[in-house]
mmCIF file of C-alpha atoms in Angstrom:
data_model
loop_
_atom_site.group_PDB
_atom_site.id
_atom_site.type_symbol
_atom_site.label_atom_id
_atom_site.label_comp_id
_atom_site.label_asym_id
_atom_site.label_seq_id
_atom_site.Cartn_x
_atom_site.Cartn_y
_atom_site.Cartn_z
ATOM 1 C CA MET I 1414 26.434 4.129 -4.856
ATOM 2 C CA ASP I 1415 22.933 4.272 -6.361
ATOM 3 C CA ARG I 1416 20.602 6.718 -4.642
ATOM 4 C CA TYR I 1417 16.922 6.233 -3.822
ATOM 5 C CA ALA I 1418 14.517 8.029 -1.489
ATOM 6 C CA VAL I 1419 11.018 8.182 -0.147
ATOM 7 C CA VAL I 1420 9.422 11.498 -1.112
ATOM 8 C CA GLY I 1421 6.459 12.915 0.769
ATOM 9 C CA ASN I 1422 5.118 15.463 3.213
ATOM 10 C CA PRO I 1423 5.385 14.515 6.025
ATOM 11 C CA VAL I 1424 8.142 11.955 5.627
ATOM 12 C CA GLU I 1425 10.195 11.945 8.825
ATOM 13 C CA HIS I 1426 8.187 9.019 10.229
ATOM 14 C CA SER I 1427 8.929 6.721 7.283
ATOM 15 C CA ARG I 1428 10.558 3.369 7.992
ATOM 16 C CA SER I 1429 11.416 2.857 4.331
ATOM 17 C CA PRO I 1430 15.117 3.772 4.745
ATOM 18 C CA ALA I 1431 15.544 1.039 7.368
ATOM 19 C CA ILE I 1432 13.644 -1.481 5.247
ATOM 20 C CA HIS I 1433 15.655 -0.851 2.102
ATOM 21 C CA ALA I 1434 18.929 -0.850 4.038
ATOM 22 C CA MET I 1435 18.071 -4.367 5.236
ATOM 23 C CA PHE I 1436 17.078 -5.405 1.705
ATOM 24 C CA ALA I 1437 20.371 -4.067 0.320
ATOM 25 C CA GLU I 1438 22.464 -5.842 2.948
ATOM 26 C CA GLN I 1439 20.569 -9.076 2.403
ATOM 27 C CA THR I 1440 20.999 -9.015 -1.391
ATOM 28 C CA GLY I 1441 24.492 -7.527 -1.574
ATOM 29 C CA GLN I 1442 23.344 -4.353 -3.331
ATOM 30 C CA SER I 1443 25.189 -1.048 -3.000
ATOM 31 C CA LEU I 1444 22.624 1.700 -2.564
ATOM 32 C CA ALA I 1445 21.723 4.638 -0.352
ATOM 33 C CA TYR I 1446 18.120 5.359 0.591
ATOM 34 C CA GLU I 1447 17.012 8.601 2.251
ATOM 35 C CA ARG I 1448 13.958 10.605 3.262
ATOM 36 C CA LEU I 1449 13.155 13.575 1.073
ATOM 37 C CA LEU I 1450 10.669 16.166 2.313
ATOM 38 C CA ALA I 1451 8.933 17.914 -0.598
ATOM 39 C CA PRO I 1452 7.069 21.203 -0.092
ATOM 40 C CA LEU I 1453 3.373 20.824 -0.807
ATOM 41 C CA ASP I 1454 3.768 23.192 -3.762
ATOM 42 C CA GLY I 1455 7.202 21.912 -4.782
ATOM 43 C CA PHE I 1456 6.889 18.178 -5.414
ATOM 44 C CA GLU I 1457 7.859 18.250 -9.103
ATOM 45 C CA ALA I 1458 10.837 20.534 -8.507
ATOM 46 C CA THR I 1459 12.056 18.327 -5.656
ATOM 47 C CA LEU I 1460 11.723 15.218 -7.778
ATOM 48 C CA ARG I 1461 13.465 16.688 -10.823
ATOM 49 C CA ALA I 1462 16.354 17.930 -8.692
ATOM 50 C CA PHE I 1463 16.780 14.501 -7.126
ATOM 51 C CA ALA I 1464 16.671 12.719 -10.484
ATOM 52 C CA GLY I 1465 18.949 15.329 -12.032
ATOM 53 C CA ALA I 1466 21.552 14.620 -9.348
ATOM 54 C CA GLY I 1467 21.833 11.060 -10.645
ATOM 55 C CA ALA I 1468 19.332 9.231 -8.433
ATOM 56 C CA LYS I 1469 17.886 5.985 -9.757
ATOM 57 C CA GLY I 1470 14.376 6.095 -8.351
ATOM 58 C CA CYS I 1471 12.109 6.851 -5.424
ATOM 59 C CA ASN I 1472 9.042 5.870 -3.481
ATOM 60 C CA ILE I 1473 6.176 8.330 -3.237
ATOM 61 C CA THR I 1474 3.992 8.735 -0.186
ATOM 62 C CA VAL I 1475 1.154 11.079 0.752
ATOM 63 C CA PRO I 1476 0.034 13.389 -0.650
ATOM 64 C CA PHE I 1477 1.865 13.051 -3.981
ATOM 65 C CA LYS I 1478 0.848 9.714 -5.537
ATOM 66 C CA PHE I 1479 -1.471 11.316 -8.080
ATOM 67 C CA ASP I 1480 1.153 13.944 -8.940
ATOM 68 C CA ALA I 1481 3.703 11.186 -9.495
ATOM 69 C CA PHE I 1482 1.297 9.442 -11.855
ATOM 70 C CA ALA I 1483 1.071 12.591 -13.956
ATOM 71 C CA LEU I 1484 4.872 12.971 -14.115
ATOM 72 C CA ALA I 1485 5.608 9.402 -15.238
ATOM 73 C CA ALA I 1486 6.187 8.950 -18.967
ATOM 74 C CA GLU I 1487 5.235 5.278 -18.724
ATOM 75 C CA HIS I 1488 3.076 3.300 -16.297
ATOM 76 C CA THR I 1489 2.915 -0.322 -15.310
ATOM 77 C CA GLU I 1490 -0.462 -1.965 -15.736
ATOM 78 C CA ARG I 1491 -1.246 -1.807 -12.018
ATOM 79 C CA ALA I 1492 -0.280 1.880 -11.802
ATOM 80 C CA ALA I 1493 -2.461 2.678 -14.812
ATOM 81 C CA LEU I 1494 -5.385 0.897 -13.168
ATOM 82 C CA ALA I 1495 -4.924 2.751 -9.871
ATOM 83 C CA HIS I 1496 -4.199 6.122 -11.542
ATOM 84 C CA ALA I 1497 -1.642 6.571 -8.774
ATOM 85 C CA VAL I 1498 2.084 5.935 -8.504
ATOM 86 C CA ASN I 1499 4.022 5.087 -5.347
ATOM 87 C CA THR I 1500 7.263 3.984 -7.053
ATOM 88 C CA LEU I 1501 9.259 5.750 -9.780
ATOM 89 C CA ARG I 1502 12.252 4.478 -11.711
ATOM 90 C CA PHE I 1503 14.317 7.162 -13.420
ATOM 91 C CA ASP I 1504 15.086 5.428 -16.720
ATOM 92 C CA GLU I 1505 17.055 7.314 -19.367
ATOM 93 C CA GLY I 1506 14.139 7.118 -21.778
ATOM 94 C CA GLY I 1507 11.696 8.568 -19.246
ATOM 95 C CA TRP I 1508 10.371 7.958 -15.776
ATOM 96 C CA VAL I 1509 8.440 4.713 -15.252
ATOM 97 C CA GLY I 1510 5.712 4.685 -12.615
ATOM 98 C CA ASP I 1511 4.515 1.647 -10.691
ATOM 99 C CA ASN I 1512 2.108 1.064 -7.827
ATOM 100 C CA THR I 1513 3.244 -1.644 -5.420
ATOM 101 C CA ASP I 1514 0.655 -1.015 -2.684
ATOM 102 C CA GLY I 1515 -1.834 -3.637 -3.868
ATOM 103 C CA ALA I 1516 0.768 -6.349 -4.286
ATOM 104 C CA GLY I 1517 2.092 -5.460 -0.841
ATOM 105 C CA LEU I 1518 -1.329 -5.799 0.753
ATOM 106 C CA VAL I 1519 -2.192 -9.073 -0.977
ATOM 107 C CA ASN I 1520 1.209 -10.608 -0.258
ATOM 108 C CA ASP I 1521 0.891 -9.693 3.413
ATOM 109 C CA ILE I 1522 -2.602 -11.168 3.676
ATOM 110 C CA GLN I 1523 -1.805 -14.376 1.805
ATOM 111 C CA ARG I 1524 1.834 -14.974 2.761
ATOM 112 C CA ASN I 1525 2.262 -13.457 6.207
ATOM 113 C CA ALA I 1526 -1.276 -13.741 7.596
ATOM 114 C CA ARG I 1527 -1.785 -17.038 5.736
ATOM 115 C CA ARG I 1528 -5.232 -16.132 4.395
ATOM 116 C CA PRO I 1529 -5.659 -17.162 0.739
ATOM 117 C CA LEU I 1530 -8.138 -14.683 -0.699
ATOM 118 C CA GLU I 1531 -9.678 -16.930 -3.326
ATOM 119 C CA GLY I 1532 -13.371 -17.472 -2.661
ATOM 120 C CA LEU I 1533 -13.581 -15.089 0.313
ATOM 121 C CA GLN I 1534 -15.873 -12.145 1.014
ATOM 122 C CA VAL I 1535 -13.790 -8.958 1.184
ATOM 123 C CA LEU I 1536 -14.815 -5.547 2.497
ATOM 124 C CA LEU I 1537 -12.683 -2.599 1.365
ATOM 125 C CA VAL I 1538 -13.418 0.438 3.511
ATOM 126 C CA GLY I 1539 -12.721 3.700 1.713
ATOM 127 C CA ALA I 1540 -12.655 4.797 -1.909
ATOM 128 C CA GLY I 1541 -9.752 7.238 -2.011
ATOM 129 C CA GLY I 1542 -6.232 6.845 -3.298
ATOM 130 C CA ALA I 1543 -5.291 4.084 -0.852
ATOM 131 C CA ALA I 1544 -8.268 1.966 -1.870
ATOM 132 C CA ALA I 1545 -7.709 2.645 -5.575
ATOM 133 C CA GLY I 1546 -4.118 1.492 -5.200
ATOM 134 C CA VAL I 1547 -5.049 -1.951 -3.873
ATOM 135 C CA LEU I 1548 -8.374 -2.886 -5.469
ATOM 136 C CA GLY I 1549 -6.856 -4.288 -8.658
ATOM 137 C CA SER I 1550 -4.519 -6.599 -6.765
ATOM 138 C CA LEU I 1551 -7.319 -7.762 -4.480
ATOM 139 C CA ILE I 1552 -9.373 -8.634 -7.552
ATOM 140 C CA ALA I 1553 -6.440 -10.549 -9.068
ATOM 141 C CA ALA I 1554 -6.457 -12.832 -6.005
ATOM 142 C CA ARG I 1555 -9.980 -13.977 -7.050
ATOM 143 C CA PRO I 1556 -12.124 -13.491 -3.948
ATOM 144 C CA ALA I 1557 -15.803 -14.382 -4.238
ATOM 145 C CA ARG I 1558 -16.875 -10.754 -3.886
ATOM 146 C CA ILE I 1559 -15.432 -7.378 -2.938
ATOM 147 C CA THR I 1560 -17.634 -4.640 -1.505
ATOM 148 C CA VAL I 1561 -16.267 -1.096 -1.460
ATOM 149 C CA VAL I 1562 -17.893 1.127 1.146
ATOM 150 C CA ASN I 1563 -17.389 4.831 1.592
ATOM 151 C CA ARG I 1564 -19.035 7.812 3.231
ATOM 152 C CA SER I 1565 -19.914 8.997 -0.277
ATOM 153 C CA VAL I 1566 -21.387 6.065 -2.182
ATOM 154 C CA ASP I 1567 -20.820 7.875 -5.487
ATOM 155 C CA LYS I 1568 -17.081 7.702 -4.968
ATOM 156 C CA ALA I 1569 -17.290 4.007 -4.100
ATOM 157 C CA GLN I 1570 -19.393 3.369 -7.202
ATOM 158 C CA ALA I 1571 -16.883 5.195 -9.404
ATOM 159 C CA LEU I 1572 -14.063 3.014 -8.078
ATOM 160 C CA VAL I 1573 -16.104 -0.141 -8.608
ATOM 161 C CA SER I 1574 -17.040 0.913 -12.132
ATOM 162 C CA SER I 1575 -13.411 1.499 -13.104
ATOM 163 C CA HIS I 1576 -12.562 -2.089 -12.063
ATOM 164 C CA ALA I 1577 -15.752 -3.847 -13.188
ATOM 165 C CA HIS I 1578 -14.108 -5.373 -16.265
ATOM 166 C CA LEU I 1579 -11.716 -7.498 -14.182
ATOM 167 C CA GLY I 1580 -14.164 -10.344 -13.640
ATOM 168 C CA VAL I 1581 -14.828 -10.499 -9.883
ATOM 169 C CA PRO I 1582 -18.238 -9.460 -8.492
ATOM 170 C CA LEU I 1583 -17.968 -5.952 -7.041
ATOM 171 C CA ALA I 1584 -20.440 -3.848 -5.084
ATOM 172 C CA ALA I 1585 -20.542 -0.317 -3.700
ATOM 173 C CA ALA I 1586 -22.318 0.906 -0.574
ATOM 174 C CA THR I 1587 -22.260 3.540 2.123
ATOM 175 C CA LEU I 1588 -20.421 2.918 5.381
ATOM 176 C CA ALA I 1589 -23.760 2.356 7.126
ATOM 177 C CA ASP I 1590 -24.770 -0.274 4.582
ATOM 178 C CA ALA I 1591 -21.578 -2.330 4.767
ATOM 179 C CA PRO I 1592 -22.374 -6.057 4.453
ATOM 180 C CA LEU I 1593 -22.203 -8.193 7.569
ATOM 181 C CA ALA I 1594 -19.911 -11.094 8.502
ATOM 182 C CA GLN I 1595 -17.075 -10.559 6.038
ATOM 183 C CA ASP I 1596 -13.997 -12.798 5.804
ATOM 184 C CA ILE I 1597 -11.547 -9.928 5.283
ATOM 185 C CA VAL I 1598 -11.979 -6.268 6.240
ATOM 186 C CA VAL I 1599 -9.395 -3.743 5.016
ATOM 187 C CA ASN I 1600 -9.493 -0.201 6.374
ATOM 188 C CA ALA I 1601 -8.143 2.057 3.631
ATOM 189 C CA THR I 1602 -9.501 5.280 5.153
ATOM 190 C CA SER I 1603 -7.606 7.885 7.150
ATOM 191 C CA THR I 1604 -9.706 7.402 10.285
ATOM 192 C CA SER I 1605 -6.779 5.883 12.171
ATOM 193 C CA LEU I 1606 -4.869 9.144 11.808
ATOM 194 C CA ALA I 1607 -7.489 10.677 14.087
ATOM 195 C CA GLY I 1608 -7.366 7.755 16.512
ATOM 196 C CA ALA I 1609 -10.842 6.531 15.539
ATOM 197 C CA ALA I 1610 -11.615 2.878 16.142
ATOM 198 C CA SER I 1611 -13.448 2.008 12.940
ATOM 199 C CA PRO I 1612 -15.518 3.749 10.263
ATOM 200 C CA VAL I 1613 -17.874 0.743 10.017
ATOM 201 C CA GLU I 1614 -20.024 -1.085 12.551
ATOM 202 C CA ALA I 1615 -18.834 -4.262 14.296
ATOM 203 C CA GLY I 1616 -21.356 -6.366 12.394
ATOM 204 C CA VAL I 1617 -18.942 -6.523 9.450
ATOM 205 C CA LEU I 1618 -16.869 -8.879 11.586
ATOM 206 C CA LYS I 1619 -17.460 -12.501 12.486
ATOM 207 C CA PRO I 1620 -15.280 -14.771 14.645
ATOM 208 C CA GLY I 1621 -11.882 -14.917 12.994
ATOM 209 C CA THR I 1622 -12.403 -12.159 10.411
ATOM 210 C CA LEU I 1623 -9.033 -10.737 9.408
ATOM 211 C CA ALA I 1624 -9.344 -7.009 10.090
ATOM 212 C CA LEU I 1625 -6.412 -5.095 8.619
ATOM 213 C CA ASP I 1626 -5.682 -1.408 8.992
ATOM 214 C CA MET I 1627 -3.222 0.035 6.482
ATOM 215 C CA MET I 1628 -1.706 2.128 9.278
ATOM 216 C CA TYR I 1629 0.784 0.695 11.767
ATOM 217 C CA GLY I 1630 2.154 1.606 15.164
ATOM 218 C CA PRO I 1631 0.149 3.704 17.654
ATOM 219 C CA LYS I 1632 -2.081 5.152 14.915
ATOM 220 C CA ALA I 1633 -3.545 1.729 14.184
ATOM 221 C CA GLN I 1634 -4.086 0.697 17.798
ATOM 222 C CA ALA I 1635 -7.689 1.869 18.159
ATOM 223 C CA PHE I 1636 -8.729 -0.128 15.074
ATOM 224 C CA LEU I 1637 -6.800 -3.195 16.256
ATOM 225 C CA ASP I 1638 -8.425 -2.993 19.696
ATOM 226 C CA TRP I 1639 -11.867 -2.649 18.072
ATOM 227 C CA ALA I 1640 -11.288 -5.710 15.897
ATOM 228 C CA ALA I 1641 -10.066 -7.831 18.808
ATOM 229 C CA ALA I 1642 -12.974 -6.754 21.025
ATOM 230 C CA HIS I 1643 -15.474 -8.000 18.436
ATOM 231 C CA GLY I 1644 -13.917 -11.359 17.641
ATOM 232 C CA GLY I 1645 -11.796 -10.368 14.663
ATOM 233 C CA GLU I 1646 -8.146 -11.117 14.042
ATOM 234 C CA PRO I 1647 -6.468 -7.687 14.101
ATOM 235 C CA ARG I 1648 -3.568 -6.873 11.794
ATOM 236 C CA ASP I 1649 -1.783 -3.585 11.162
ATOM 237 C CA GLY I 1650 -0.176 -2.341 7.951
ATOM 238 C CA LEU I 1651 3.464 -3.061 8.805
ATOM 239 C CA GLY I 1652 3.519 -6.252 6.757
ATOM 240 C CA MET I 1653 1.956 -4.439 3.824
ATOM 241 C CA LEU I 1654 4.646 -1.757 4.128
ATOM 242 C CA VAL I 1655 7.451 -4.325 3.975
ATOM 243 C CA GLU I 1656 5.861 -6.291 1.139
ATOM 244 C CA GLN I 1657 5.221 -3.225 -1.028
ATOM 245 C CA ALA I 1658 8.814 -2.140 -0.401
ATOM 246 C CA ALA I 1659 10.008 -5.532 -1.624
ATOM 247 C CA GLU I 1660 7.993 -5.045 -4.819
ATOM 248 C CA ALA I 1661 9.611 -1.640 -5.312
ATOM 249 C CA PHE I 1662 13.064 -3.118 -4.661
ATOM 250 C CA PHE I 1663 12.402 -5.743 -7.332
ATOM 251 C CA PHE I 1664 11.160 -3.052 -9.730
ATOM 252 C CA TRP I 1665 14.422 -1.138 -9.272
ATOM 253 C CA ARG I 1666 17.012 -3.870 -8.808
ATOM 254 C CA GLY I 1667 15.531 -7.053 -10.298
ATOM 255 C CA LEU I 1668 16.025 -8.925 -7.025
ATOM 256 C CA ARG I 1669 13.333 -10.050 -4.587
ATOM 257 C CA PRO I 1670 14.423 -9.885 -0.933
ATOM 258 C CA ASP I 1671 13.271 -12.123 1.909
ATOM 259 C CA THR I 1672 10.562 -10.076 3.619
ATOM 260 C CA ALA I 1673 9.992 -12.372 6.614
ATOM 261 C CA ARG I 1674 13.328 -11.478 8.221
ATOM 262 C CA VAL I 1675 12.798 -7.772 7.702
ATOM 263 C CA LEU I 1676 9.244 -7.811 9.042
ATOM 264 C CA LYS I 1677 10.393 -9.687 12.141
ATOM 265 C CA ALA I 1678 13.124 -7.099 12.777
ATOM 266 C CA LEU I 1679 10.691 -4.199 12.391
ATOM 267 C CA ARG I 1680 8.118 -5.789 14.687
ATOM 268 C CA ALA I 1681 10.815 -6.211 17.335
ATOM 269 C CA ALA I 1682 11.735 -2.533 17.006
ATOM 270 C CA LEU I 1683 8.178 -1.212 17.437
#
């Protein structure tokens, strides 16, 4: 039975084992998927031991996505653009790193939330690893404009500059200068971990704005309540989680599972 895992610290909260178990059952694949807690100073050793035991691949969660990028011998185009890896495949010729976060976000917005991104105004809040992992995929969906806002505008500008060649108008601003009345607002900051409602003012919303927090469960509730109170359409990150997992499953197994059934089951379990 092929072995996979999600590697991180912390990792006990991860729903990835349940997701991949449903994917495997659905597609008739024989695999085992576990949680693997890596010490903060022992990520590489943990990973090499897991691969050395015959594992086929793993997902990477906080805080190791940049470390995983450095350990991969080869990168997919989207991982190279993000400079972060959330999925590794342990090929005999060397580890291959991918980043499925952006595809997961875009697929959730367009497929599950039914919001085609083409021609829309998009606000990406945050300029850290989470934002870097999704900006390329957001650009590929051809919105009219994407504005990246961050507490430090220099960091937002650096992220914009690294993606400026991709052909969609991009802008950088501080949180206080976030543009008003956006079509899509994506919170890629860690504010939800602290139970904060939103790092930007309510003026970024207009009636019907899709306001998505990458977190899910109780951590996302304050942001969801904020969005609903100001006329937005709140959405958590559970759909993104399932969709990025499906991309990883395809990267490993060459099969694309039906995400709608899995997302429905997870929603019912929350």
